[in-house]
């Protein structure tokens, strides 16, 4: 390992990562630990959640043409290294990594709502077009690392990285399993209204209502309109 004034601890030179090499070729490999770029940080991953997206990569349903790449867009951990321009006081901070990195200048990135996920010129998208969080460490811009309250465990925080919302807005959640049910509760906690769940299964729609959804719609019913 090695040390510098802006590191919390010694960082190993290599780490294990789940790497995508193309449809049907997902492997656990040993690769170099990335560096924290200027304005960025290196996060020691403490928990990483699996999304159905990873299964789509594995079976060939999704192939964005970028490979090899480290998968995983739902990661939480501790800031271990800060890059140039980042306050060293952030070392040791518990964070959730937001996986979209927009251009910063388009109408979406500069909108009051912060619709960075709609940017047409993403500079990074962890786990999709740039290395993600199914690894020992992930490098990300400091602004993408959202502080976590001490009461929220890394394991419970990681899946939240797959969603985002603004207090008071209307929310539609497509697909209501683990992540979807969690987002329903998060949306209600943030005061969003209405919170609408969409699922093809009656049991998951009933669960969505029990967790606070204002409305649950059958996703297999083509007659449903907004």
PDB file of C-alpha atoms in Angstrom:
ATOM      1  CA  UNK A   1       0.000   0.000   0.000  1.00  0.00           C
ATOM      2  CA  UNK A   2       0.915   3.657  -0.049  1.00  0.00           C
ATOM      3  CA  UNK A   3       0.218   6.793   1.937  1.00  0.00           C
ATOM      4  CA  UNK A   4      -0.236  10.484   1.190  1.00  0.00           C
ATOM      5  CA  UNK A   5      -1.468  13.450   3.285  1.00  0.00           C
ATOM      6  CA  UNK A   6      -4.960  13.104   1.869  1.00  0.00           C
ATOM      7  CA  UNK A   7      -5.511   9.418   2.625  1.00  0.00           C
ATOM      8  CA  UNK A   8      -7.348   7.929   5.567  1.00  0.00           C
ATOM      9  CA  UNK A   9      -5.380   4.686   5.550  1.00  0.00           C
ATOM     10  CA  UNK A  10      -2.972   2.714   3.418  1.00  0.00           C
ATOM     11  CA  UNK A  11      -4.648   1.813   0.118  1.00  0.00           C
ATOM     12  CA  UNK A  12      -3.795  -1.529  -1.513  1.00  0.00           C
ATOM     13  CA  UNK A  13      -2.485  -1.388  -5.096  1.00  0.00           C
ATOM     14  CA  UNK A  14      -5.080  -3.870  -6.369  1.00  0.00           C
ATOM     15  CA  UNK A  15      -8.652  -4.915  -5.661  1.00  0.00           C
ATOM     16  CA  UNK A  16     -11.201  -7.465  -6.794  1.00  0.00           C
ATOM     17  CA  UNK A  17     -13.941  -6.322  -9.139  1.00  0.00           C
ATOM     18  CA  UNK A  18     -16.850  -7.808 -11.074  1.00  0.00           C
ATOM     19  CA  UNK A  19     -15.905  -7.117 -14.688  1.00  0.00           C
ATOM     20  CA  UNK A  20     -18.041  -7.184 -17.819  1.00  0.00           C
ATOM     21  CA  UNK A  21     -16.315  -8.362 -20.992  1.00  0.00           C
ATOM     22  CA  UNK A  22     -19.406  -8.765 -23.154  1.00  0.00           C
ATOM     23  CA  UNK A  23     -22.617 -10.827 -23.117  1.00  0.00           C
ATOM     24  CA  UNK A  24     -22.122 -13.984 -21.081  1.00  0.00           C
ATOM     25  CA  UNK A  25     -18.679 -12.882 -19.937  1.00  0.00           C
ATOM     26  CA  UNK A  26     -18.850 -11.507 -16.392  1.00  0.00           C
ATOM     27  CA  UNK A  27     -15.800 -12.321 -14.303  1.00  0.00           C
ATOM     28  CA  UNK A  28     -14.349 -11.637 -10.866  1.00  0.00           C
ATOM     29  CA  UNK A  29     -10.904 -10.172 -11.524  1.00  0.00           C
ATOM     30  CA  UNK A  30      -8.044  -8.458  -9.750  1.00  0.00           C
ATOM     31  CA  UNK A  31      -7.420  -4.958 -11.129  1.00  0.00           C
ATOM     32  CA  UNK A  32      -5.560  -1.811  -9.999  1.00  0.00           C
ATOM     33  CA  UNK A  33      -7.262   0.449  -7.462  1.00  0.00           C
ATOM     34  CA  UNK A  34      -8.282   3.667  -9.265  1.00  0.00           C
ATOM     35  CA  UNK A  35      -6.931   7.077  -8.297  1.00  0.00           C
ATOM     36  CA  UNK A  36      -8.912  10.049  -7.030  1.00  0.00           C
ATOM     37  CA  UNK A  37      -8.982  12.680  -9.789  1.00  0.00           C
ATOM     38  CA  UNK A  38      -8.884  16.433  -9.120  1.00  0.00           C
ATOM     39  CA  UNK A  39     -12.259  17.323  -7.662  1.00  0.00           C
ATOM     40  CA  UNK A  40     -12.881  13.669  -6.944  1.00  0.00           C
ATOM     41  CA  UNK A  41     -12.566  11.082  -4.214  1.00  0.00           C
ATOM     42  CA  UNK A  42     -11.812   7.401  -3.807  1.00  0.00           C
ATOM     43  CA  UNK A  43     -14.534   5.548  -1.902  1.00  0.00           C
ATOM     44  CA  UNK A  44     -13.913   2.264  -0.111  1.00  0.00           C
ATOM     45  CA  UNK A  45     -17.027   0.284  -0.982  1.00  0.00           C
ATOM     46  CA  UNK A  46     -18.748  -1.137   2.103  1.00  0.00           C
ATOM     47  CA  UNK A  47     -21.903  -2.361   0.365  1.00  0.00           C
ATOM     48  CA  UNK A  48     -22.980  -2.706  -3.267  1.00  0.00           C
ATOM     49  CA  UNK A  49     -26.451  -3.760  -4.358  1.00  0.00           C
ATOM     50  CA  UNK A  50     -27.377  -5.767  -7.446  1.00  0.00           C
ATOM     51  CA  UNK A  51     -29.894  -4.322  -9.871  1.00  0.00           C
ATOM     52  CA  UNK A  52     -31.642  -6.284 -12.613  1.00  0.00           C
ATOM     53  CA  UNK A  53     -29.443  -4.231 -14.939  1.00  0.00           C
ATOM     54  CA  UNK A  54     -26.475  -6.454 -14.086  1.00  0.00           C
ATOM     55  CA  UNK A  55     -28.496  -9.488 -15.199  1.00  0.00           C
ATOM     56  CA  UNK A  56     -29.297  -7.679 -18.451  1.00  0.00           C
ATOM     57  CA  UNK A  57     -25.577  -7.134 -19.012  1.00  0.00           C
ATOM     58  CA  UNK A  58     -24.842 -10.779 -18.246  1.00  0.00           C
ATOM     59  CA  UNK A  59     -27.459 -12.215 -20.604  1.00  0.00           C
ATOM     60  CA  UNK A  60     -26.815  -9.780 -23.453  1.00  0.00           C
ATOM     61  CA  UNK A  61     -30.076  -7.840 -23.196  1.00  0.00           C
ATOM     62  CA  UNK A  62     -28.002  -4.718 -22.493  1.00  0.00           C
ATOM     63  CA  UNK A  63     -24.674  -4.026 -24.179  1.00  0.00           C
ATOM     64  CA  UNK A  64     -23.540  -0.402 -24.416  1.00  0.00           C
ATOM     65  CA  UNK A  65     -20.364  -1.334 -26.260  1.00  0.00           C
ATOM     66  CA  UNK A  66     -18.037  -0.378 -23.400  1.00  0.00           C
ATOM     67  CA  UNK A  67     -15.858  -3.238 -22.189  1.00  0.00           C
ATOM     68  CA  UNK A  68     -14.154  -4.332 -20.100  1.00  0.00           C
ATOM     69  CA  UNK A  69     -15.877  -2.420 -17.351  1.00  0.00           C
ATOM     70  CA  UNK A  70     -16.597  -2.839 -13.643  1.00  0.00           C
ATOM     71  CA  UNK A  71     -20.327  -3.300 -13.088  1.00  0.00           C
ATOM     72  CA  UNK A  72     -22.447  -1.864 -10.282  1.00  0.00           C
ATOM     73  CA  UNK A  73     -24.289   1.440  -9.934  1.00  0.00           C
ATOM     74  CA  UNK A  74     -25.577   1.067  -6.366  1.00  0.00           C
ATOM     75  CA  UNK A  75     -22.660   1.554  -3.978  1.00  0.00           C
ATOM     76  CA  UNK A  76     -22.132   2.997  -0.527  1.00  0.00           C
ATOM     77  CA  UNK A  77     -18.950   3.326   1.465  1.00  0.00           C
ATOM     78  CA  UNK A  78     -16.397   5.551   3.134  1.00  0.00           C
ATOM     79  CA  UNK A  79     -14.257   8.233   1.485  1.00  0.00           C
ATOM     80  CA  UNK A  80     -10.682   6.985   1.767  1.00  0.00           C
ATOM     81  CA  UNK A  81      -8.827   9.441  -0.466  1.00  0.00           C
ATOM     82  CA  UNK A  82      -9.576  12.972  -1.662  1.00  0.00           C
ATOM     83  CA  UNK A  83      -8.200  14.438  -4.861  1.00  0.00           C
ATOM     84  CA  UNK A  84      -6.849  17.922  -5.493  1.00  0.00           C
ATOM     85  CA  UNK A  85      -9.351  20.622  -4.594  1.00  0.00           C
ATOM     86  CA  UNK A  86     -11.433  18.476  -2.241  1.00  0.00           C
ATOM     87  CA  UNK A  87     -11.545  19.314   1.460  1.00  0.00           C
ATOM     88  CA  UNK A  88      -9.545  16.706   3.379  1.00  0.00           C
ATOM     89  CA  UNK A  89     -12.176  16.822   6.117  1.00  0.00           C
ATOM     90  CA  UNK A  90     -14.322  14.574   3.914  1.00  0.00           C
ATOM     91  CA  UNK A  91     -11.972  11.638   4.536  1.00  0.00           C
ATOM     92  CA  UNK A  92     -13.854   9.068   6.592  1.00  0.00           C
ATOM     93  CA  UNK A  93     -17.259  10.386   5.514  1.00  0.00           C
ATOM     94  CA  UNK A  94     -19.972   7.772   4.971  1.00  0.00           C
ATOM     95  CA  UNK A  95     -21.459   8.292   1.513  1.00  0.00           C
ATOM     96  CA  UNK A  96     -23.772   6.972  -1.176  1.00  0.00           C
ATOM     97  CA  UNK A  97     -22.377   7.278  -4.708  1.00  0.00           C
ATOM     98  CA  UNK A  98     -24.751   8.812  -7.268  1.00  0.00           C
ATOM     99  CA  UNK A  99     -23.958   7.188 -10.597  1.00  0.00           C
ATOM    100  CA  UNK A 100     -24.707   9.888 -13.196  1.00  0.00           C
ATOM    101  CA  UNK A 101     -22.031  12.480 -14.047  1.00  0.00           C
ATOM    102  CA  UNK A 102     -23.371  14.994 -16.531  1.00  0.00           C
ATOM    103  CA  UNK A 103     -21.573  17.524 -18.717  1.00  0.00           C
ATOM    104  CA  UNK A 104     -22.471  20.291 -16.263  1.00  0.00           C
ATOM    105  CA  UNK A 105     -23.488  22.822 -18.891  1.00  0.00           C
ATOM    106  CA  UNK A 106     -26.526  21.553 -20.828  1.00  0.00           C
ATOM    107  CA  UNK A 107     -30.118  22.550 -20.079  1.00  0.00           C
ATOM    108  CA  UNK A 108     -30.651  19.359 -18.081  1.00  0.00           C
ATOM    109  CA  UNK A 109     -27.556  19.685 -15.912  1.00  0.00           C
ATOM    110  CA  UNK A 110     -28.237  23.354 -15.184  1.00  0.00           C
ATOM    111  CA  UNK A 111     -31.991  23.033 -14.634  1.00  0.00           C
ATOM    112  CA  UNK A 112     -33.337  23.970 -11.172  1.00  0.00           C
ATOM    113  CA  UNK A 113     -34.482  20.369 -10.761  1.00  0.00           C
ATOM    114  CA  UNK A 114     -30.971  19.074 -11.462  1.00  0.00           C
ATOM    115  CA  UNK A 115     -32.023  16.583 -14.153  1.00  0.00           C
ATOM    116  CA  UNK A 116     -28.465  15.410 -14.728  1.00  0.00           C
ATOM    117  CA  UNK A 117     -29.703  11.908 -15.548  1.00  0.00           C
ATOM    118  CA  UNK A 118     -31.174  13.283 -18.809  1.00  0.00           C
ATOM    119  CA  UNK A 119     -27.861  14.753 -20.013  1.00  0.00           C
ATOM    120  CA  UNK A 120     -27.048  13.806 -23.609  1.00  0.00           C
ATOM    121  CA  UNK A 121     -23.302  14.090 -23.013  1.00  0.00           C
ATOM    122  CA  UNK A 122     -22.604  12.165 -19.808  1.00  0.00           C
ATOM    123  CA  UNK A 123     -18.957  12.195 -18.794  1.00  0.00           C
ATOM    124  CA  UNK A 124     -19.462   9.089 -16.647  1.00  0.00           C
ATOM    125  CA  UNK A 125     -22.172   6.652 -15.686  1.00  0.00           C
ATOM    126  CA  UNK A 126     -20.844   4.232 -13.109  1.00  0.00           C
ATOM    127  CA  UNK A 127     -21.516   0.609 -13.941  1.00  0.00           C
ATOM    128  CA  UNK A 128     -22.761   1.433 -17.441  1.00  0.00           C
ATOM    129  CA  UNK A 129     -20.085   3.325 -19.400  1.00  0.00           C
ATOM    130  CA  UNK A 130     -17.479   3.765 -16.656  1.00  0.00           C
ATOM    131  CA  UNK A 131     -16.202   1.588 -13.816  1.00  0.00           C
ATOM    132  CA  UNK A 132     -18.791   1.018 -11.108  1.00  0.00           C
ATOM    133  CA  UNK A 133     -19.097  -0.126  -7.521  1.00  0.00           C
ATOM    134  CA  UNK A 134     -18.977  -3.933  -7.595  1.00  0.00           C
ATOM    135  CA  UNK A 135     -15.387  -3.631  -6.446  1.00  0.00           C
ATOM    136  CA  UNK A 136     -13.278  -2.823  -3.430  1.00  0.00           C
ATOM    137  CA  UNK A 137     -13.080   0.867  -4.355  1.00  0.00           C
ATOM    138  CA  UNK A 138     -14.762   3.318  -6.717  1.00  0.00           C
ATOM    139  CA  UNK A 139     -13.465   6.710  -7.883  1.00  0.00           C
ATOM    140  CA  UNK A 140     -16.099   9.425  -8.294  1.00  0.00           C
ATOM    141  CA  UNK A 141     -16.484  13.205  -8.296  1.00  0.00           C
ATOM    142  CA  UNK A 142     -16.817  14.531  -4.751  1.00  0.00           C
ATOM    143  CA  UNK A 143     -20.157  16.131  -5.642  1.00  0.00           C
ATOM    144  CA  UNK A 144     -21.558  12.686  -6.488  1.00  0.00           C
ATOM    145  CA  UNK A 145     -20.895  11.386  -2.979  1.00  0.00           C
ATOM    146  CA  UNK A 146     -23.965  12.036  -0.855  1.00  0.00           C
ATOM    147  CA  UNK A 147     -23.414  11.999   2.941  1.00  0.00           C
ATOM    148  CA  UNK A 148     -25.268   9.259   4.813  1.00  0.00           C
ATOM    149  CA  UNK A 149     -26.776   9.558   8.297  1.00  0.00           C
ATOM    150  CA  UNK A 150     -25.138   7.324  10.865  1.00  0.00           C
ATOM    151  CA  UNK A 151     -28.422   5.531  11.505  1.00  0.00           C
ATOM    152  CA  UNK A 152     -28.619   4.257   7.906  1.00  0.00           C
ATOM    153  CA  UNK A 153     -26.538   1.153   7.234  1.00  0.00           C
ATOM    154  CA  UNK A 154     -24.452   0.819   4.085  1.00  0.00           C
ATOM    155  CA  UNK A 155     -26.469  -2.236   3.034  1.00  0.00           C
ATOM    156  CA  UNK A 156     -29.744  -0.326   3.272  1.00  0.00           C
ATOM    157  CA  UNK A 157     -28.325   2.791   1.636  1.00  0.00           C
ATOM    158  CA  UNK A 158     -26.758   1.179  -1.448  1.00  0.00           C
ATOM    159  CA  UNK A 159     -29.996   0.398  -3.355  1.00  0.00           C
ATOM    160  CA  UNK A 160     -31.111   4.025  -2.986  1.00  0.00           C
ATOM    161  CA  UNK A 161     -28.335   4.909  -5.437  1.00  0.00           C
ATOM    162  CA  UNK A 162     -30.606   3.649  -8.220  1.00  0.00           C
ATOM    163  CA  UNK A 163     -33.192   6.378  -7.652  1.00  0.00           C
ATOM    164  CA  UNK A 164     -33.595  10.048  -6.901  1.00  0.00           C
ATOM    165  CA  UNK A 165     -36.424  12.468  -6.185  1.00  0.00           C
ATOM    166  CA  UNK A 166     -37.311  15.982  -5.132  1.00  0.00           C
ATOM    167  CA  UNK A 167     -39.531  16.661  -2.127  1.00  0.00           C
ATOM    168  CA  UNK A 168     -43.102  17.460  -3.076  1.00  0.00           C
ATOM    169  CA  UNK A 169     -43.015  16.202  -6.667  1.00  0.00           C
ATOM    170  CA  UNK A 170     -45.237  13.528  -8.205  1.00  0.00           C
ATOM    171  CA  UNK A 171     -43.463  10.162  -8.486  1.00  0.00           C
ATOM    172  CA  UNK A 172     -44.136   7.125 -10.658  1.00  0.00           C
ATOM    173  CA  UNK A 173     -42.208   3.966  -9.752  1.00  0.00           C
ATOM    174  CA  UNK A 174     -42.038   1.286 -12.433  1.00  0.00           C
ATOM    175  CA  UNK A 175     -41.391  -2.178 -11.046  1.00  0.00           C
ATOM    176  CA  UNK A 176     -42.097  -2.769  -7.383  1.00  0.00           C
ATOM    177  CA  UNK A 177     -39.799  -5.333  -5.865  1.00  0.00           C
ATOM    178  CA  UNK A 178     -36.997  -4.601  -3.391  1.00  0.00           C
ATOM    179  CA  UNK A 179     -35.769  -1.273  -4.776  1.00  0.00           C
ATOM    180  CA  UNK A 180     -39.223  -0.132  -5.852  1.00  0.00           C
ATOM    181  CA  UNK A 181     -40.739  -0.793  -2.443  1.00  0.00           C
ATOM    182  CA  UNK A 182     -37.863   1.070  -0.826  1.00  0.00           C
ATOM    183  CA  UNK A 183     -38.376   4.057  -3.135  1.00  0.00           C
ATOM    184  CA  UNK A 184     -42.088   4.176  -2.304  1.00  0.00           C
ATOM    185  CA  UNK A 185     -41.218   4.607   1.364  1.00  0.00           C
ATOM    186  CA  UNK A 186     -38.498   7.148   0.580  1.00  0.00           C
ATOM    187  CA  UNK A 187     -40.860   9.170  -1.626  1.00  0.00           C
ATOM    188  CA  UNK A 188     -43.544   9.272   1.045  1.00  0.00           C
ATOM    189  CA  UNK A 189     -40.981  10.232   3.674  1.00  0.00           C
ATOM    190  CA  UNK A 190     -39.840  13.112   1.439  1.00  0.00           C
ATOM    191  CA  UNK A 191     -43.413  14.356   1.039  1.00  0.00           C
ATOM    192  CA  UNK A 192     -43.867  13.421  -2.603  1.00  0.00           C
ATOM    193  CA  UNK A 193     -47.451  13.290  -3.858  1.00  0.00           C
ATOM    194  CA  UNK A 194     -48.933  11.417  -5.501  1.00  0.00           C
ATOM    195  CA  UNK A 195     -46.748   8.321  -5.305  1.00  0.00           C
ATOM    196  CA  UNK A 196     -47.848   5.905  -8.043  1.00  0.00           C
ATOM    197  CA  UNK A 197     -46.621   2.316  -8.270  1.00  0.00           C
ATOM    198  CA  UNK A 198     -46.696   0.313 -11.506  1.00  0.00           C
ATOM    199  CA  UNK A 199     -46.442  -3.473 -11.411  1.00  0.00           C
ATOM    200  CA  UNK A 200     -47.819  -6.428 -13.348  1.00  0.00           C
ATOM    201  CA  UNK A 201     -48.344  -8.510 -10.203  1.00  0.00           C
ATOM    202  CA  UNK A 202     -51.311  -8.046  -7.901  1.00  0.00           C
ATOM    203  CA  UNK A 203     -49.305  -9.073  -4.832  1.00  0.00           C
ATOM    204  CA  UNK A 204     -46.630  -6.427  -5.370  1.00  0.00           C
ATOM    205  CA  UNK A 205     -49.269  -3.781  -6.072  1.00  0.00           C
ATOM    206  CA  UNK A 206     -50.958  -4.651  -2.790  1.00  0.00           C
ATOM    207  CA  UNK A 207     -47.604  -4.438  -0.995  1.00  0.00           C
ATOM    208  CA  UNK A 208     -46.962  -1.046  -2.613  1.00  0.00           C
ATOM    209  CA  UNK A 209     -50.254   0.286  -1.229  1.00  0.00           C
ATOM    210  CA  UNK A 210     -49.448  -1.086   2.216  1.00  0.00           C
ATOM    211  CA  UNK A 211     -46.117   0.767   2.122  1.00  0.00           C
ATOM    212  CA  UNK A 212     -47.779   4.086   1.325  1.00  0.00           C
ATOM    213  CA  UNK A 213     -48.313   4.301  -2.434  1.00  0.00           C
ATOM    214  CA  UNK A 214     -51.315   6.478  -3.278  1.00  0.00           C
ATOM    215  CA  UNK A 215     -52.156   4.415  -6.340  1.00  0.00           C
ATOM    216  CA  UNK A 216     -51.024   1.083  -7.781  1.00  0.00           C
ATOM    217  CA  UNK A 217     -51.479   0.463 -11.518  1.00  0.00           C
ATOM    218  CA  UNK A 218     -51.430  -2.826 -13.413  1.00  0.00           C
ATOM    219  CA  UNK A 219     -48.517  -2.493 -15.828  1.00  0.00           C
ATOM    220  CA  UNK A 220     -49.887  -5.217 -18.087  1.00  0.00           C
ATOM    221  CA  UNK A 221     -53.121  -3.286 -18.738  1.00  0.00           C
ATOM    222  CA  UNK A 222     -52.581  -1.338 -21.969  1.00  0.00           C
ATOM    223  CA  UNK A 223     -55.843   0.566 -21.455  1.00  0.00           C
ATOM    224  CA  UNK A 224     -54.366   2.560 -18.561  1.00  0.00           C
ATOM    225  CA  UNK A 225     -53.632   6.174 -19.521  1.00  0.00           C
ATOM    226  CA  UNK A 226     -52.171   9.112 -17.632  1.00  0.00           C
TER     227      UNK A 226
END
